[in-house]
Amino acid sequence: MSQEISALQKARYAYQVKLPKDLAHGANVSLVEGKATESAADHDAVKKLFPHTYGLPTVTFKGKDEGKGKALTVGVLLSGGQAPGGHNVIAGLFDGLKSINPASKLFGFLGGPSGLIDGKYVELTAATIDAYRNTGGFDMICSGRTKLEKAEDFEKSRANCEKLGVQAVVIIGGDDSNTNACLLAEYYKAKNVAIQVVGCPKTIDGDLKNDQIEASFGFDTACRVYSELIGNISRDANSARKYWHFVRLMGRSASHITLECALQTHPNVTLIGEEILAKKQTIAEIVATICDSITKRSAAGLNFGVVLVPEGLIEFIPEIKTLIAELNDVLAEHKATFEDFKSTDHKIDFMIGKLCANSAKTYSTLPRSIQTQLIFDRDPHGNVQVSLIETEKLLIELVNLRLRELKAESGYKGKFTSQNHFLGYEGRCAAPSNFDANYCYSLGYGAAALIGAGKTGYMSSIKGLSKPGAEWVAGGVPITMMMNIERRHGSDKPVIQKALVNLDGGPFQELARNRAEWAVATDYVYPGPIQYFGPTEVCDQVTKTLELESK
Amino acid sequence: MSQEISALQKARYAYQVKLPKDLAHGANVSLVEGKATESAADHDAVKKLFPHTYGLPTVTFKGKDEGKGKALTVGVLLSGGQAPGGHNVIAGLFDGLKSINPASKLFGFLGGPSGLIDGKYVELTAATIDAYRNTGGFDMICSGRTKLEKAEDFEKSRANCEKLGVQAVVIIGGDDSNTNACLLAEYYKAKNVAIQVVGCPKTIDGDLKNDQIEASFGFDTACRVYSELIGNISRDANSARKYWHFVRLMGRSASHITLECALQTHPNVTLIGEEILAKKQTIAEIVATICDSITKRSAAGLNFGVVLVPEGLIEFIPEIKTLIAELNDVLAEHKATFEDFKSTDHKIDFMIGKLCANSAKTYSTLPRSIQTQLIFDRDPHGNVQVSLIETEKLLIELVNLRLRELKAESGYKGKFTSQNHFLGYEGRCAAPSNFDANYCYSLGYGAAALIGAGKTGYMSSIKGLSKPGAEWVAGGVPITMMMNIERRHGSDKPVIQKALVNLDGGPFQELARNRAEWAVATDYVYPGPIQYFGPTEVCDQVTKTLELESK
């Protein structure tokens, strides 16, 4: 811990988190079982892989005080990227376990799944927990990206748990980490090892979501931080009236963050990867969409604007996906020849000669800086590193080129000057909003209840999130219920279905209804920073995504 | 205005701004005159240029209700870059004028000084003012960068004021804009034109500051937004434990923002331009400072950290200043030869041959991307565009190179992976903090009082800013009092002395005392977002700069 603690962090220690009413008397609850469940798809295949954890019923809690239960010893770990509220999950778990029996113990495995595998841990005391209540970050026990999926690692984890007397592990992570939580639960159940495994849905990306899990934690807070900044940038654009701001937002595999921020701030152009993929849009079409807004606004004297770009954009564009695949093939096949060329020009020309006609055309139209990046910045396997491409700069360059053509072709006479931004690390470790503080604490508290009730292979769940906290319904969902089989790296794997932006869903439809107007008008909304105190309509909002999805 | 207004903006409309007690009964106050004043330096030269506005006394207000005064017609304009609180200055001015006489009128000149010169204006009604109270941005009347300094423009402005019956103009701007406000005041007084001119001290950069003006408005809010984000980034660094984050912060001519943010967040390394200049540090020494922190932390197992870089850094490094001057000379002298070279390599080699030995060495050690940028990205006059250089990326490249050497030379075995950020537009248009909301409103209200009292060539001032609002002392300062003569673009000009970071001052000394510890330890502070409601110790903090300067 730092020696100095900010005034806000101190004040937030005193925040009274709210629990769903069925957990208000403690985590030693009795369960109400729902019906037996099926996986999201591929029932037989998933059932075959998870004979012991498949088909379990969903459960909810019965909210009366059951008195003291058995003391429990539990381990917890954080997996994957940071998300606001992780510390509150742990605090809720701690308090929940203590509510069952004050002699319960909680260990934190350090640095993610590797802490469990390698036996690096710390016992979490009340003093530690108190120092992290309602704070951002994962620094209490840190996270890591080690994949927990091999039997060897399961055995090592078992040994470490047994040494500590840990009878349950809580894995706080995204879709892949929860899939692995279920693999671990199944493995232990199959081997009659008395270690339960419970998951908690974490990710700012918002793509761990389904009928059972209404939202992953951290999405609310991260989107509010990004929307604060987009609002400030938009207000600057509307004040200076001379810049187009291109803002790239974190989120590679889905565009939920971009969509939510757009609904909160009303930018002129919002690109949604899932739509681009569904409509098989080319990069020229995307550039045309942006230029359409620029030229229309310019005609109205408005040579400024805001464009939101999801981080994963170019991986959604079919022609770029094809191009990258071909580049990888050519680089692999002609490595020596390619590297013999001294000048970049020769390398680019050689590459154009080897690509298929369509890809050669796509590659030729890219700005030189991107052409160079695509053939030079390769990962250790020789592959193009898509994540390094600054898509917002690529779009700015292409828009600039297209606007020059439009000056010649049409009556466009505007000035186009741009600024670019990437927002990601600015929001992942923000102190959780009241929503996320309550949601995370409830998830952790619910996980304690599931453990107390002997469950394994479940994800802690809170439903009714768009309603006030007292109406939230806590329970557990069998992880297998969210699974299907997908082809990954050449083999079939059971995975939790990733939630992409649903083009027929409320949030996207809200964007679709308004975007023609937003493209031309200056209709920016300025949400401002997250407020933790003050009027409830300011401090206890839910995301537009959650609001529109619950309608 | 947008069709939708955020919940926070609505709630902020209701915020009750606080006025210094001497303005609490209205702006129709009597004045208490101080002693006659002298300019900051160059007394005779400044006096000669400002015979009618030189030597005036400072004034404060006497806080009792003087009843109704004469109705006033006033114009206001915003000059230069956005800063949080501009709308509140205008709201304070409006309310102050109405408090003197409800029949008073306020016109807003549109788009900065050019609105005054070209006669583009709007009458500001109560409805307009109410829609912008306590909001960020300058979008109510927008700003501009036209310089108001020629007699011809003063005459045009006069004609526009006379047409509207405007008897006083309030110029909200930075040091240059307030210098020009004084030139305008002097011009009108010399010509017996009955138009008063009053200035208000605006700039997020914090460099308009002296014995009379304790802080420019917007600095508080902008630094809080940047510190929120730096805190979030630091917490991410401390959670992921794998990245060094290099954060460049707005502020070209002074490093006040970087210093304030460092005091709020305790990063591992903070670069202060004024110190680098004073110590004549080379870029190699700066890189060594950063590498020292990296290697020490790495030895302690901490391969992550945070570095703050002021936007104007490279202009403070003597060797780079010399290099850029030489590059400009060579490019001017050998334009044709230089452009005849086809390849970048040839151009760079040619350049190295023409530079003096020291500059050639400096240029040779720069990464190629920067070498290229320095000779390709030139402005219309053929000069190197220093502001385009992404200093944080330059430092990352140089640090990477140096660390590779250190691996060979010393025992450094760490991993260095970096992320870069630039924070500027994210904070300039944030809704003003309570401090800035009150300060700006008071500045505007005080400007109305100065106008009512017939003053011209004054800047509205509030003193005692580190104390609670009720203890603030409102008044006016003759602008000439802050002036000296400086050489600009080859001629001597009267200007308001720019406040650079004082290396003997409290804020820098606080950094100097702590930075050795912060370089090695992880002592981050997480200030979190600006809070507008809630505990006073959270919502009504003053900047560390103000706090330490008032000690």
mmCIF file of N, CA and C in Angstrom, chain A residues 2-4 6-9 11 82 132 135-139 142 145 228-229 232 235-236 238-243 266 390 393 419 421 425-426 428-430 517 523-534 537-538 544, chain B residues 2-4 6-9 82 132 135-139 142 145 228-229 232 235-236 238-243 266 390 393 419 421 425-426 428-430 517 523-534 537-538 544:
data_model
loop_
_atom_site.group_PDB
_atom_site.id
_atom_site.type_symbol
_atom_site.label_atom_id
_atom_site.label_comp_id
_atom_site.label_asym_id
_atom_site.label_seq_id
_atom_site.Cartn_x
_atom_site.Cartn_y
_atom_site.Cartn_z
ATOM 1 N N SER A 2 0.355 2.299 -0.599
ATOM 2 C CA SER A 2 1.049 3.577 -0.579
ATOM 3 C C SER A 2 1.000 4.154 0.827
ATOM 4 N N GLN A 3 1.931 5.062 1.075
ATOM 5 C CA GLN A 3 1.942 5.714 2.380
ATOM 6 C C GLN A 3 0.843 6.746 2.486
ATOM 7 N N GLU A 4 0.484 7.331 1.330
ATOM 8 C CA GLU A 4 -0.541 8.368 1.347
ATOM 9 C C GLU A 4 -1.793 7.824 0.664
ATOM 10 N N SER A 6 -5.571 8.867 -0.884
ATOM 11 C CA SER A 6 -6.292 10.065 -1.321
ATOM 12 C C SER A 6 -7.556 10.276 -0.498
ATOM 13 N N ALA A 7 -8.009 11.514 -0.475
ATOM 14 C CA ALA A 7 -9.217 11.868 0.281
ATOM 15 C C ALA A 7 -10.417 11.050 -0.205
ATOM 16 N N LEU A 8 -10.476 10.863 -1.516
ATOM 17 C CA LEU A 8 -11.617 10.112 -2.057
ATOM 18 C C LEU A 8 -11.555 8.653 -1.627
ATOM 19 N N GLN A 9 -10.358 8.062 -1.686
ATOM 20 C CA GLN A 9 -10.239 6.657 -1.294
ATOM 21 C C GLN A 9 -10.647 6.480 0.174
ATOM 22 N N ALA A 11 -12.709 8.348 1.855
ATOM 23 C CA ALA A 11 -14.171 8.521 1.961
ATOM 24 C C ALA A 11 -14.895 7.276 1.450
ATOM 25 N N GLN A 82 -7.401 -6.303 -15.824
ATOM 26 C CA GLN A 82 -8.016 -5.582 -14.712
ATOM 27 C C GLN A 82 -9.432 -5.099 -15.062
ATOM 28 N N TYR A 132 -8.721 -2.234 1.038
ATOM 29 C CA TYR A 132 -9.026 -2.289 -0.399
ATOM 30 C C TYR A 132 -10.516 -2.165 -0.716
ATOM 31 N N THR A 135 -12.078 0.081 -3.739
ATOM 32 C CA THR A 135 -10.974 0.651 -4.523
ATOM 33 C C THR A 135 -10.913 -0.017 -5.892
ATOM 34 N N GLY A 136 -10.236 0.652 -6.832
ATOM 35 C CA GLY A 136 -9.999 0.071 -8.150
ATOM 36 C C GLY A 136 -8.775 -0.818 -8.127
ATOM 37 N N GLY A 137 -8.439 -1.348 -9.300
ATOM 38 C CA GLY A 137 -7.212 -2.127 -9.416
ATOM 39 C C GLY A 137 -7.362 -3.553 -8.934
ATOM 40 N N PHE A 138 -6.332 -4.323 -9.216
ATOM 41 C CA PHE A 138 -6.260 -5.713 -8.754
ATOM 42 C C PHE A 138 -5.046 -5.879 -7.855
ATOM 43 N N ASP A 139 -4.512 -4.768 -7.335
ATOM 44 C CA ASP A 139 -3.213 -4.823 -6.673
ATOM 45 C C ASP A 139 -3.225 -5.563 -5.338
ATOM 46 N N CYS A 142 -3.107 -9.091 -7.208
ATOM 47 C CA CYS A 142 -2.683 -9.067 -8.613
ATOM 48 C C CYS A 142 -3.286 -10.208 -9.443
ATOM 49 N N ARG A 145 -2.203 -14.028 -16.558
ATOM 50 C CA ARG A 145 -2.878 -14.578 -17.730
ATOM 51 C C ARG A 145 -2.551 -16.057 -17.967
ATOM 52 N N GLU A 228 -16.825 9.836 -19.723
ATOM 53 C CA GLU A 228 -16.409 11.127 -19.144
ATOM 54 C C GLU A 228 -15.433 11.806 -20.101
ATOM 55 N N LEU A 229 -14.419 11.037 -20.531
ATOM 56 C CA LEU A 229 -13.355 11.615 -21.358
ATOM 57 C C LEU A 229 -13.857 11.946 -22.757
ATOM 58 N N ASN A 232 -15.729 15.096 -22.464
ATOM 59 C CA ASN A 232 -14.814 16.246 -22.360
ATOM 60 C C ASN A 232 -14.195 16.578 -23.718
ATOM 61 N N ARG A 235 -16.792 18.161 -25.895
ATOM 62 C CA ARG A 235 -17.040 19.557 -25.513
ATOM 63 C C ARG A 235 -15.889 20.436 -26.018
ATOM 64 N N ASP A 236 -14.690 19.877 -26.012
ATOM 65 C CA ASP A 236 -13.538 20.606 -26.548
ATOM 66 C C ASP A 236 -13.703 20.800 -28.054
ATOM 67 N N ASN A 238 -16.402 20.969 -29.708
ATOM 68 C CA ASN A 238 -17.489 21.930 -29.921
ATOM 69 C C ASN A 238 -17.106 23.332 -29.460
ATOM 70 N N SER A 239 -16.031 23.462 -28.710
ATOM 71 C CA SER A 239 -15.569 24.772 -28.260
ATOM 72 C C SER A 239 -14.507 25.329 -29.204
ATOM 73 N N ALA A 240 -13.539 24.460 -29.549
ATOM 74 C CA ALA A 240 -12.448 24.902 -30.425
ATOM 75 C C ALA A 240 -12.912 24.948 -31.881
ATOM 76 N N ARG A 241 -13.832 24.049 -32.226
ATOM 77 C CA ARG A 241 -14.431 24.011 -33.561
ATOM 78 C C ARG A 241 -13.413 23.900 -34.694
ATOM 79 N N LYS A 242 -12.361 23.148 -34.457
ATOM 80 C CA LYS A 242 -11.389 22.984 -35.530
ATOM 81 C C LYS A 242 -10.808 21.583 -35.652
ATOM 82 N N TYR A 243 -11.191 20.669 -34.760
ATOM 83 C CA TYR A 243 -10.607 19.323 -34.813
ATOM 84 C C TYR A 243 -11.673 18.231 -34.940
ATOM 85 N N HIS A 266 -23.206 10.418 -27.687
ATOM 86 C CA HIS A 266 -23.706 10.870 -28.998
ATOM 87 C C HIS A 266 -22.625 11.449 -29.919
ATOM 88 N N GLU A 390 -2.419 1.162 -34.936
ATOM 89 C CA GLU A 390 -3.212 2.251 -34.364
ATOM 90 C C GLU A 390 -4.324 2.603 -35.355
ATOM 91 N N LYS A 393 -5.343 6.066 -36.289
ATOM 92 C CA LYS A 393 -4.442 6.818 -37.170
ATOM 93 C C LYS A 393 -4.572 6.355 -38.614
ATOM 94 N N GLN A 419 -7.230 14.960 -34.304
ATOM 95 C CA GLN A 419 -6.508 14.555 -33.098
ATOM 96 C C GLN A 419 -6.869 13.097 -32.869
ATOM 97 N N HIS A 421 -6.817 9.626 -30.129
ATOM 98 C CA HIS A 421 -6.783 9.210 -28.728
ATOM 99 C C HIS A 421 -6.977 7.703 -28.651
ATOM 100 N N TYR A 425 -6.228 1.924 -20.643
ATOM 101 C CA TYR A 425 -5.657 1.818 -19.299
ATOM 102 C C TYR A 425 -6.195 2.896 -18.371
ATOM 103 N N GLU A 426 -6.769 3.958 -18.945
ATOM 104 C CA GLU A 426 -7.328 5.033 -18.130
ATOM 105 C C GLU A 426 -8.559 4.580 -17.340
ATOM 106 N N ARG A 428 -9.496 0.894 -16.717
ATOM 107 C CA ARG A 428 -9.586 -0.475 -16.202
ATOM 108 C C ARG A 428 -9.432 -0.560 -14.688
ATOM 109 N N CYS A 429 -8.760 0.416 -14.102
ATOM 110 C CA CYS A 429 -8.483 0.342 -12.664
ATOM 111 C C CYS A 429 -9.099 1.485 -11.885
ATOM 112 N N ALA A 430 -10.115 2.115 -12.469
ATOM 113 C CA ALA A 430 -10.832 3.166 -11.737
ATOM 114 C C ALA A 430 -11.532 2.552 -10.525
ATOM 115 N N GLU A 517 -28.904 11.343 -37.429
ATOM 116 C CA GLU A 517 -29.013 12.695 -36.867
ATOM 117 C C GLU A 517 -27.704 13.116 -36.189
ATOM 118 N N ASP A 523 -24.855 16.976 -31.212
ATOM 119 C CA ASP A 523 -25.815 16.597 -30.175
ATOM 120 C C ASP A 523 -25.102 15.900 -29.018
ATOM 121 N N TYR A 524 -23.899 16.354 -28.738
ATOM 122 C CA TYR A 524 -23.071 15.708 -27.722
ATOM 123 C C TYR A 524 -23.720 15.758 -26.339
ATOM 124 N N VAL A 525 -23.509 14.697 -25.586
ATOM 125 C CA VAL A 525 -23.911 14.666 -24.177
ATOM 126 C C VAL A 525 -22.615 14.567 -23.353
ATOM 127 N N TYR A 526 -22.567 15.279 -22.246
ATOM 128 C CA TYR A 526 -21.354 15.348 -21.424
ATOM 129 C C TYR A 526 -21.623 14.701 -20.076
ATOM 130 N N PRO A 527 -21.348 13.393 -19.961
ATOM 131 C CA PRO A 527 -21.736 12.689 -18.723
ATOM 132 C C PRO A 527 -20.943 13.131 -17.499
ATOM 133 N N GLY A 528 -19.726 13.636 -17.703
ATOM 134 C CA GLY A 528 -18.903 14.028 -16.549
ATOM 135 C C GLY A 528 -18.387 12.815 -15.811
ATOM 136 N N PRO A 529 -17.552 13.062 -14.793
ATOM 137 C CA PRO A 529 -16.915 11.956 -14.068
ATOM 138 C C PRO A 529 -17.895 11.181 -13.186
ATOM 139 N N ILE A 530 -17.537 9.955 -12.871
ATOM 140 C CA ILE A 530 -18.320 9.131 -11.947
ATOM 141 C C ILE A 530 -18.484 9.884 -10.635
ATOM 142 N N GLN A 531 -19.688 9.967 -10.152
ATOM 143 C CA GLN A 531 -19.953 10.566 -8.842
ATOM 144 C C GLN A 531 -20.318 9.448 -7.863
ATOM 145 N N TYR A 532 -19.696 9.494 -6.699
ATOM 146 C CA TYR A 532 -19.927 8.449 -5.698
ATOM 147 C C TYR A 532 -20.884 8.914 -4.615
ATOM 148 N N PHE A 533 -21.009 10.239 -4.493
ATOM 149 C CA PHE A 533 -21.915 10.826 -3.504
ATOM 150 C C PHE A 533 -22.892 11.710 -4.280
ATOM 151 N N GLY A 534 -23.999 12.087 -3.644
ATOM 152 C CA GLY A 534 -24.888 13.036 -4.311
ATOM 153 C C GLY A 534 -26.168 12.411 -4.797
ATOM 154 N N GLU A 537 -29.957 9.995 -9.019
ATOM 155 C CA GLU A 537 -30.052 9.930 -10.491
ATOM 156 C C GLU A 537 -28.689 10.153 -11.132
ATOM 157 N N VAL A 538 -27.757 10.720 -10.385
ATOM 158 C CA VAL A 538 -26.391 10.893 -10.885
ATOM 159 C C VAL A 538 -25.520 9.695 -10.488
ATOM 160 N N LYS A 544 -26.489 2.310 -20.322
ATOM 161 C CA LYS A 544 -27.542 2.347 -21.349
ATOM 162 C C LYS A 544 -27.749 0.928 -21.877
ATOM 163 N N SER B 2 -27.239 20.549 -26.868
ATOM 164 C CA SER B 2 -27.675 19.196 -27.185
ATOM 165 C C SER B 2 -29.125 19.026 -26.747
ATOM 166 N N GLN B 3 -29.742 18.035 -27.332
ATOM 167 C CA GLN B 3 -31.131 17.756 -26.952
ATOM 168 C C GLN B 3 -31.190 17.044 -25.607
ATOM 169 N N GLU B 4 -30.145 16.275 -25.331
ATOM 170 C CA GLU B 4 -30.139 15.522 -24.080
ATOM 171 C C GLU B 4 -29.083 16.104 -23.158
ATOM 172 N N SER B 6 -26.952 15.529 -19.576
ATOM 173 C CA SER B 6 -26.619 14.433 -18.657
ATOM 174 C C SER B 6 -27.148 14.711 -17.262
ATOM 175 N N ALA B 7 -27.316 13.640 -16.502
ATOM 176 C CA ALA B 7 -27.838 13.761 -15.133
ATOM 177 C C ALA B 7 -26.926 14.654 -14.294
ATOM 178 N N LEU B 8 -25.609 14.502 -14.503
ATOM 179 C CA LEU B 8 -24.672 15.310 -13.719
ATOM 180 C C LEU B 8 -24.794 16.790 -14.083
ATOM 181 N N GLN B 9 -24.871 17.068 -15.383
ATOM 182 C CA GLN B 9 -24.985 18.480 -15.794
ATOM 183 C C GLN B 9 -26.248 19.109 -15.206
ATOM 184 N N GLN B 82 -9.109 26.308 -24.434
ATOM 185 C CA GLN B 82 -10.178 26.038 -23.474
ATOM 186 C C GLN B 82 -9.624 25.806 -22.070
ATOM 187 N N TYR B 132 -25.668 27.134 -19.151
ATOM 188 C CA TYR B 132 -24.222 26.875 -19.136
ATOM 189 C C TYR B 132 -23.591 26.991 -17.751
ATOM 190 N N THR B 135 -20.848 24.417 -16.203
ATOM 191 C CA THR B 135 -20.498 23.436 -17.242
ATOM 192 C C THR B 135 -19.072 23.695 -17.715
ATOM 193 N N GLY B 136 -18.472 22.699 -18.354
ATOM 194 C CA GLY B 136 -17.155 22.853 -18.960
ATOM 195 C C GLY B 136 -17.272 23.446 -20.349
ATOM 196 N N GLY B 137 -16.116 23.566 -21.015
ATOM 197 C CA GLY B 137 -16.112 24.031 -22.392
ATOM 198 C C GLY B 137 -16.251 25.520 -22.545
ATOM 199 N N PHE B 138 -16.063 25.952 -23.773
ATOM 200 C CA PHE B 138 -16.224 27.376 -24.130
ATOM 201 C C PHE B 138 -17.329 27.511 -25.166
ATOM 202 N N ASP B 139 -18.181 26.483 -25.287
ATOM 203 C CA ASP B 139 -19.103 26.457 -26.417
ATOM 204 C C ASP B 139 -20.204 27.508 -26.356
ATOM 205 N N CYS B 142 -17.718 30.328 -27.742
ATOM 206 C CA CYS B 142 -16.492 29.838 -28.369
ATOM 207 C C CYS B 142 -15.318 30.817 -28.243
ATOM 208 N N ARG B 145 -7.999 32.323 -31.522
ATOM 209 C CA ARG B 145 -6.608 32.683 -31.225
ATOM 210 C C ARG B 145 -6.147 33.947 -31.957
ATOM 211 N N GLU B 228 -6.610 12.069 -11.985
ATOM 212 C CA GLU B 228 -7.532 10.919 -11.940
ATOM 213 C C GLU B 228 -6.999 9.822 -12.862
ATOM 214 N N LEU B 229 -6.658 10.225 -14.105
ATOM 215 C CA LEU B 229 -6.248 9.242 -15.112
ATOM 216 C C LEU B 229 -4.874 8.661 -14.798
ATOM 217 N N ASN B 232 -5.380 6.180 -12.154
ATOM 218 C CA ASN B 232 -5.932 4.938 -12.703
ATOM 219 C C ASN B 232 -4.856 4.139 -13.443
ATOM 220 N N ARG B 235 -2.507 2.609 -10.937
ATOM 221 C CA ARG B 235 -3.108 1.442 -10.282
ATOM 222 C C ARG B 235 -3.082 0.254 -11.232
ATOM 223 N N ASP B 236 -3.252 0.528 -12.521
ATOM 224 C CA ASP B 236 -3.175 -0.533 -13.520
ATOM 225 C C ASP B 236 -1.744 -1.076 -13.579
ATOM 226 N N ASN B 238 0.425 -1.082 -11.259
ATOM 227 C CA ASN B 238 0.673 -1.816 -10.016
ATOM 228 C C ASN B 238 -0.145 -3.100 -9.920
ATOM 229 N N SER B 239 -1.145 -3.258 -10.767
ATOM 230 C CA SER B 239 -1.956 -4.481 -10.794
ATOM 231 C C SER B 239 -1.413 -5.461 -11.825
ATOM 232 N N ALA B 240 -1.130 -4.944 -13.033
ATOM 233 C CA ALA B 240 -0.656 -5.817 -14.111
ATOM 234 C C ALA B 240 0.827 -6.143 -13.925
ATOM 235 N N ARG B 241 1.568 -5.198 -13.354
ATOM 236 C CA ARG B 241 2.996 -5.381 -13.039
ATOM 237 C C ARG B 241 3.835 -5.802 -14.232
ATOM 238 N N LYS B 242 3.525 -5.221 -15.386
ATOM 239 C CA LYS B 242 4.347 -5.555 -16.552
ATOM 240 C C LYS B 242 4.621 -4.384 -17.481
ATOM 241 N N TYR B 243 4.042 -3.217 -17.200
ATOM 242 C CA TYR B 243 4.254 -2.087 -18.108
ATOM 243 C C TYR B 243 4.846 -0.877 -17.402
ATOM 244 N N HIS B 266 2.319 10.767 -7.189
ATOM 245 C CA HIS B 266 3.582 10.111 -6.836
ATOM 246 C C HIS B 266 4.092 9.102 -7.865
ATOM 247 N N GLU B 390 6.277 13.289 -30.640
ATOM 248 C CA GLU B 390 5.688 12.577 -29.509
ATOM 249 C C GLU B 390 6.817 12.228 -28.535
ATOM 250 N N LYS B 393 7.206 8.930 -26.817
ATOM 251 C CA LYS B 393 7.659 7.804 -27.646
ATOM 252 C C LYS B 393 9.160 7.905 -27.897
ATOM 253 N N GLN B 419 3.891 1.457 -22.353
ATOM 254 C CA GLN B 419 2.663 1.994 -22.937
ATOM 255 C C GLN B 419 2.824 3.505 -22.932
ATOM 256 N N HIS B 421 0.962 7.467 -23.387
ATOM 257 C CA HIS B 421 -0.307 8.213 -23.276
ATOM 258 C C HIS B 421 -0.023 9.694 -23.483
ATOM 259 N N TYR B 425 -6.567 17.076 -24.262
ATOM 260 C CA TYR B 425 -7.952 17.389 -24.593
ATOM 261 C C TYR B 425 -8.926 16.722 -23.635
ATOM 262 N N GLU B 426 -8.459 15.717 -22.926
ATOM 263 C CA GLU B 426 -9.330 15.019 -21.973
ATOM 264 C C GLU B 426 -9.710 15.908 -20.784
ATOM 265 N N ARG B 428 -9.314 19.736 -20.739
ATOM 266 C CA ARG B 428 -9.492 21.178 -20.923
ATOM 267 C C ARG B 428 -10.941 21.630 -20.830
ATOM 268 N N CYS B 429 -11.866 20.708 -21.100
ATOM 269 C CA CYS B 429 -13.273 21.105 -21.125
ATOM 270 C C CYS B 429 -14.116 20.350 -20.107
ATOM 271 N N ALA B 430 -13.475 19.837 -19.080
ATOM 272 C CA ALA B 430 -14.217 19.177 -18.003
ATOM 273 C C ALA B 430 -15.081 20.214 -17.278
ATOM 274 N N GLU B 517 12.697 8.555 -3.267
ATOM 275 C CA GLU B 517 11.901 7.453 -2.714
ATOM 276 C C GLU B 517 10.866 6.954 -3.730
ATOM 277 N N ASP B 523 4.666 4.026 -4.541
ATOM 278 C CA ASP B 523 3.986 4.856 -3.550
ATOM 279 C C ASP B 523 2.872 5.671 -4.202
ATOM 280 N N TYR B 524 2.238 5.047 -5.172
ATOM 281 C CA TYR B 524 1.218 5.770 -5.940
ATOM 282 C C TYR B 524 0.046 6.212 -5.063
ATOM 283 N N VAL B 525 -0.516 7.363 -5.428
ATOM 284 C CA VAL B 525 -1.760 7.832 -4.810
ATOM 285 C C VAL B 525 -2.815 7.874 -5.910
ATOM 286 N N TYR B 526 -4.027 7.480 -5.563
ATOM 287 C CA TYR B 526 -5.097 7.375 -6.548
ATOM 288 C C TYR B 526 -6.179 8.400 -6.237
ATOM 289 N N PRO B 527 -6.086 9.594 -6.805
ATOM 290 C CA PRO B 527 -7.010 10.665 -6.405
ATOM 291 C C PRO B 527 -8.460 10.402 -6.820
ATOM 292 N N GLY B 528 -8.662 9.629 -7.879
ATOM 293 C CA GLY B 528 -10.024 9.388 -8.350
ATOM 294 C C GLY B 528 -10.591 10.610 -9.028
ATOM 295 N N PRO B 529 -11.808 10.465 -9.570
ATOM 296 C CA PRO B 529 -12.403 11.555 -10.341
ATOM 297 C C PRO B 529 -12.852 12.720 -9.461
ATOM 298 N N ILE B 530 -12.972 13.884 -10.064
ATOM 299 C CA ILE B 530 -13.505 15.064 -9.374
ATOM 300 C C ILE B 530 -14.873 14.730 -8.806
ATOM 301 N N GLN B 531 -15.064 15.045 -7.537
ATOM 302 C CA GLN B 531 -16.368 14.870 -6.904
ATOM 303 C C GLN B 531 -16.990 16.250 -6.673
ATOM 304 N N TYR B 532 -18.246 16.372 -7.037
ATOM 305 C CA TYR B 532 -18.921 17.665 -6.906
ATOM 306 C C TYR B 532 -19.827 17.697 -5.681
ATOM 307 N N PHE B 533 -20.186 16.531 -5.194
ATOM 308 C CA PHE B 533 -21.049 16.402 -4.021
ATOM 309 C C PHE B 533 -20.273 15.577 -2.990
ATOM 310 N N GLY B 534 -20.701 15.609 -1.750
ATOM 311 C CA GLY B 534 -20.036 14.729 -0.789
ATOM 312 C C GLY B 534 -19.140 15.474 0.175
ATOM 313 N N GLU B 537 -13.740 17.446 2.424
ATOM 314 C CA GLU B 537 -12.312 17.152 2.219
ATOM 315 C C GLU B 537 -12.073 16.483 0.869
ATOM 316 N N VAL B 538 -13.123 15.948 0.267
ATOM 317 C CA VAL B 538 -12.997 15.366 -1.064
ATOM 318 C C VAL B 538 -13.317 16.411 -2.133
ATOM 319 N N LYS B 544 -2.213 21.017 -4.859
ATOM 320 C CA LYS B 544 -0.995 20.947 -4.043
ATOM 321 C C LYS B 544 -0.145 22.191 -4.309
#
